[in-house]
């Protein structure tokens, strides 16, 4: 609602707010259509409530000039990169990543043990670098329609699936970001569309370049990319050093046991790539995985009203990844 959006924008300034408003508490509501404005307001408020846990910044700008927001969460020297909503209609991943950081922060200040995990000990040892909305322009398109974009006619002239704007997967340029990374890239698709077009060349999109720069310049142990749908975990491809299979497989087995996801055999084909996780494994030799949230329902957004059902099984994923990162 407009008044809610205005409220979140006001939170960026914090002028005139009482100290009681900034006491540790739940901030994020993941059971709504979670917009770019909501996310930015919540990030600003979380950084104000938990100044020792959150550091919020931008890693670049999208095609339409939106800041691609990121935040470092935690205090440890070991680092884990988490990102979500690379595909526009899969913005439920943003809901989850924001909810996860919000709930973990409250558990940290309360010094809680959650399902056997000592939250404070883990967040004092490991830091998460989280990019909750990699494709903000695409998400705006899905949530608010073609006319909310800067060039509506250009987007309307691209091929769409049966759900129109609600089924959009790509950027407003019609590029599927997860086929656009500069790792064994090759052309896919013939023209910009709602999904499946790899772009005119590798790393053609500013969103791709922002993520590549973050990956290149960060010393991290694990990268996890959150998508939807399927409740499966992709973790390996045939293009990378296959010694990583033996090294990482036991850790992936542990993750799948705890969250109940199926361990998939591969997320790539020989000689064909462009995926972000391939880029990480190929150039950084690090553990990289894609977690497909939600049961499959169709090529449109997963309903936010079902958030609790999909979040509960995977609620501990951050703790699990932190424990693994400490051992790598």
XYZ file of C-alpha atoms in Angstrom:
328
model
C 0.000 0.000 0.000
C 1.143 3.542 -0.671
C 1.157 4.509 3.007
C 3.259 1.455 3.839
C 5.745 2.311 1.110
C 6.005 5.885 2.378
C 6.551 4.562 5.894
C 9.416 2.332 4.767
C 11.012 5.182 2.846
C 10.824 7.372 5.961
C 12.720 4.720 7.919
C 15.795 5.460 5.812
C 16.288 8.691 7.773
C 15.349 7.723 11.334
C 14.853 11.323 12.365
C 12.500 11.722 15.301
C 12.142 8.021 16.114
C 12.261 7.017 19.740
C 14.903 4.629 21.000
C 12.195 2.106 21.881
C 11.364 1.756 18.207
C 14.926 0.619 17.561
C 15.037 -2.148 20.153
C 15.645 -5.669 18.791
C 12.444 -7.104 17.340
C 11.073 -8.807 14.240
C 11.169 -6.400 11.308
C 10.567 -8.337 8.081
C 7.112 -9.516 7.021
C 7.791 -12.296 4.473
C 4.117 -13.161 3.965
C 3.410 -10.192 1.672
C 4.379 -9.218 -1.864
C 7.817 -8.082 -0.779
C 8.902 -5.136 -2.909
C 12.202 -3.405 -3.570
C 11.045 -0.468 -1.411
C 10.064 -2.753 1.450
C 13.449 -4.473 1.283
C 15.383 -1.206 1.366
C 13.347 0.113 4.275
C 13.856 -3.100 6.227
C 17.584 -3.134 5.505
C 17.946 0.416 6.772
C 16.015 -0.404 9.931
C 17.914 -3.641 10.587
C 21.230 -1.806 10.219
C 19.999 0.755 12.756
C 18.747 -1.842 15.253
C 21.795 -4.113 14.902
C 24.736 -1.829 13.979
C 27.287 -4.461 15.030
C 25.709 -7.181 12.856
C 24.570 -5.442 9.641
C 26.555 -3.428 7.118
C 24.371 -2.393 4.154
C 25.768 -1.228 0.798
C 25.298 -1.421 -2.978
C 27.302 -3.665 -5.306
C 26.187 -1.888 -8.481
C 23.176 -0.617 -10.394
C 20.567 -2.439 -12.440
C 19.584 -1.650 -16.021
C 16.967 0.849 -14.806
C 19.336 2.390 -12.259
C 18.209 0.662 -9.065
C 20.916 -0.043 -6.528
C 21.637 -3.772 -6.227
C 21.675 -3.912 -2.461
C 23.852 -6.203 -0.367
C 24.650 -6.508 3.291
C 27.278 -8.178 5.405
C 25.701 -9.996 8.328
C 27.779 -11.417 11.176
C 31.231 -10.819 12.628
C 33.390 -13.762 11.568
C 36.364 -13.996 9.230
C 34.952 -16.988 7.330
C 32.542 -15.769 4.630
C 29.480 -17.228 2.903
C 27.764 -15.496 -0.040
C 23.986 -15.868 -0.324
C 21.923 -14.379 -3.126
C 18.362 -14.596 -4.335
C 15.819 -13.514 -6.937
C 18.075 -13.693 -9.947
C 14.898 -14.732 -11.750
C 12.146 -12.152 -11.457
C 9.155 -14.402 -10.776
C 11.146 -16.220 -8.074
C 11.162 -13.267 -5.670
C 10.022 -15.506 -2.799
C 13.793 -16.037 -2.386
C 14.104 -12.389 -1.294
C 11.359 -12.942 1.285
C 13.284 -15.901 2.676
C 16.746 -14.310 2.795
C 15.441 -11.175 4.505
C 13.373 -13.217 6.962
C 16.376 -15.444 7.693
C 18.699 -12.534 8.504
C 16.006 -10.824 10.584
C 15.242 -13.904 12.681
C 18.911 -14.872 13.079
C 19.759 -11.361 14.318
C 17.075 -11.503 17.001
C 18.288 -14.939 18.094
C 21.842 -13.564 18.245
C 21.041 -10.711 20.622
C 18.921 -13.062 22.764
C 21.834 -15.549 22.851
C 19.580 -18.411 21.763
C 20.281 -22.009 20.861
C 18.144 -22.782 17.796
C 17.626 -26.473 16.958
C 20.985 -27.223 18.564
C 22.846 -24.369 16.846
C 24.526 -21.729 19.004
C 23.574 -18.644 17.009
C 25.960 -16.223 18.682
C 28.924 -18.555 18.376
C 28.257 -19.119 14.660
C 27.734 -15.448 13.772
C 30.857 -14.505 15.715
C 32.802 -16.987 13.555
C 31.167 -16.554 10.141
C 29.933 -13.566 8.133
C 27.275 -13.767 5.446
C 27.390 -11.508 2.412
C 23.785 -11.428 1.231
C 22.408 -10.023 -2.027
C 18.683 -10.536 -1.497
C 17.436 -9.143 -4.839
C 19.825 -9.607 -7.763
C 17.208 -8.639 -10.380
C 15.260 -5.680 -8.911
C 13.979 -4.388 -12.278
C 12.555 -7.765 -13.208
C 10.866 -8.131 -9.852
C 9.302 -4.688 -10.193
C 7.965 -5.796 -13.591
C 6.451 -8.994 -12.170
C 4.911 -7.267 -9.172
C 3.690 -4.049 -10.815
C 3.231 -4.824 -14.504
C 4.679 -3.671 -17.808
C 3.760 -0.016 -17.318
C 5.955 0.224 -14.204
C 9.093 -0.191 -16.334
C 11.008 2.660 -17.948
C 10.338 1.357 -21.478
C 6.981 -0.464 -21.313
C 6.546 -0.891 -25.063
C 9.989 -2.442 -25.397
C 9.167 -5.040 -22.745
C 5.657 -5.680 -24.108
C 7.119 -6.450 -27.531
C 9.249 -9.291 -26.135
C 7.808 -12.828 -26.096
C 6.060 -13.706 -22.822
C 4.588 -16.892 -21.415
C 0.866 -17.356 -20.774
C 1.061 -15.373 -17.516
C 2.396 -12.180 -19.100
C 4.318 -9.910 -16.732
C 3.587 -12.249 -13.791
C 5.498 -15.025 -15.555
C 8.602 -12.947 -16.327
C 11.910 -14.621 -15.477
C 14.500 -12.390 -17.146
C 15.627 -8.791 -16.705
C 13.796 -5.886 -18.335
C 16.356 -6.334 -21.135
C 14.947 -9.816 -21.685
C 18.159 -11.546 -20.545
C 18.163 -14.595 -18.277
C 20.905 -13.695 -15.796
C 21.658 -17.315 -14.964
C 22.758 -17.918 -18.557
C 24.765 -14.682 -18.780
C 27.837 -15.315 -16.590
C 31.258 -15.351 -18.187
C 31.995 -19.036 -17.732
C 31.910 -21.190 -20.867
C 29.172 -18.891 -22.139
C 27.568 -19.571 -25.476
C 24.488 -18.135 -27.196
C 21.122 -19.413 -26.029
C 17.866 -18.198 -27.471
C 17.592 -15.954 -30.486
C 16.226 -12.727 -29.013
C 15.291 -11.054 -25.712
C 12.264 -12.630 -24.054
C 10.673 -13.438 -20.692
C 13.250 -16.210 -20.135
C 15.895 -18.384 -21.734
C 17.890 -15.756 -23.659
C 21.580 -15.740 -22.641
C 22.217 -12.190 -23.835
C 24.221 -10.833 -26.765
C 27.513 -11.771 -25.099
C 28.868 -13.019 -21.763
C 28.293 -10.681 -18.795
C 26.399 -8.239 -20.986
C 24.116 -7.240 -18.095
C 25.015 -4.869 -15.226
C 23.432 -7.260 -12.714
C 25.707 -10.069 -13.912
C 28.787 -7.859 -13.762
C 27.940 -6.725 -10.231
C 27.728 -10.315 -9.002
C 30.900 -11.346 -10.844
C 32.787 -8.445 -9.278
C 31.548 -9.429 -5.817
C 32.611 -13.031 -6.384
C 36.000 -12.066 -7.835
C 36.871 -9.667 -5.015
C 35.626 -11.704 -2.037
C 37.499 -14.405 -0.163
C 34.659 -16.786 0.682
C 34.092 -20.486 1.341
C 30.563 -21.114 0.013
C 28.105 -19.466 -2.348
C 24.411 -20.398 -2.283
C 21.932 -19.062 -4.825
C 18.250 -19.252 -3.869
C 15.716 -19.906 -6.609
C 12.233 -21.419 -6.937
C 10.755 -24.014 -7.484
C 11.388 -27.731 -6.917
C 12.818 -28.246 -3.391
C 16.024 -29.680 -4.838
C 19.703 -28.770 -4.501
C 22.055 -28.442 -7.481
C 25.707 -28.447 -6.493
C 27.962 -29.780 -9.245
C 28.593 -29.446 -12.988
C 30.821 -31.339 -15.431
C 32.843 -28.249 -16.384
C 34.737 -27.725 -13.127
C 37.558 -29.569 -11.397
C 35.961 -32.934 -10.647
C 38.091 -33.338 -7.517
C 35.574 -30.955 -5.965
C 32.932 -33.679 -6.239
C 34.600 -35.851 -3.637
C 35.507 -32.893 -1.462
C 32.062 -31.321 -1.286
C 29.704 -34.294 -1.635
C 29.617 -35.215 2.100
C 28.701 -31.636 3.001
C 25.930 -31.564 0.405
C 24.621 -34.856 1.797
C 24.407 -33.268 5.237
C 22.534 -30.235 3.936
C 20.024 -32.380 2.052
C 19.414 -34.580 5.097
C 18.687 -31.594 7.308
C 16.448 -29.638 4.958
C 14.831 -32.569 3.150
C 15.828 -31.496 -0.383
C 16.832 -33.876 -3.158
C 20.509 -33.873 -4.123
C 20.696 -33.419 -7.890
C 23.473 -34.975 -9.987
C 24.479 -31.916 -12.039
C 23.379 -28.409 -12.976
C 25.129 -28.095 -16.305
C 25.971 -29.779 -19.568
C 29.435 -30.349 -20.950
C 30.428 -27.312 -22.994
C 27.352 -25.273 -22.091
C 27.115 -23.008 -19.121
C 26.765 -19.352 -18.204
C 25.492 -20.205 -14.718
C 26.703 -18.240 -11.694
C 27.493 -21.396 -9.720
C 29.613 -22.683 -12.612
C 31.506 -19.397 -12.536
C 32.274 -19.907 -8.828
C 33.379 -23.519 -9.164
C 35.380 -22.938 -12.333
C 37.277 -19.791 -11.321
C 37.222 -19.867 -7.503
C 37.240 -23.636 -6.838
C 34.678 -23.051 -4.081
C 31.499 -24.813 -3.017
C 28.562 -23.364 -4.940
C 24.967 -24.521 -4.873
C 21.516 -23.631 -6.132
C 18.643 -24.208 -3.726
C 15.241 -24.423 -5.376
C 12.717 -23.271 -2.781
C 9.070 -24.342 -2.835
C 7.287 -27.250 -4.467
C 6.770 -26.694 -8.176
C 3.424 -25.050 -8.981
C 3.981 -23.407 -12.372
C 5.899 -20.660 -14.156
C 4.600 -17.807 -12.019
C 5.362 -16.496 -8.497
C 4.946 -18.804 -5.536
C 2.220 -17.410 -3.218
C 3.588 -15.518 -0.239
C 0.696 -16.808 1.878
C 2.393 -20.233 1.847
C 5.703 -18.813 3.090
C 5.744 -20.634 6.441
C 5.341 -24.027 4.795
C 8.396 -23.542 2.596
C 10.534 -21.631 5.112
C 10.264 -24.059 8.025
C 12.176 -26.991 6.445
C 15.031 -24.707 5.367
C 15.063 -22.398 8.401
C 18.492 -23.631 9.548
C 20.270 -23.395 6.191
C 22.362 -20.415 7.322
C 23.501 -22.211 10.467
C 24.359 -25.350 8.478
C 26.387 -23.384 5.935
C 28.171 -21.522 8.739
C 29.221 -24.791 10.389
C 30.501 -26.115 7.056
C 32.336 -22.867 6.258
C 34.200 -23.113 9.571
C 35.607 -26.489 8.517
C 36.684 -25.565 4.966
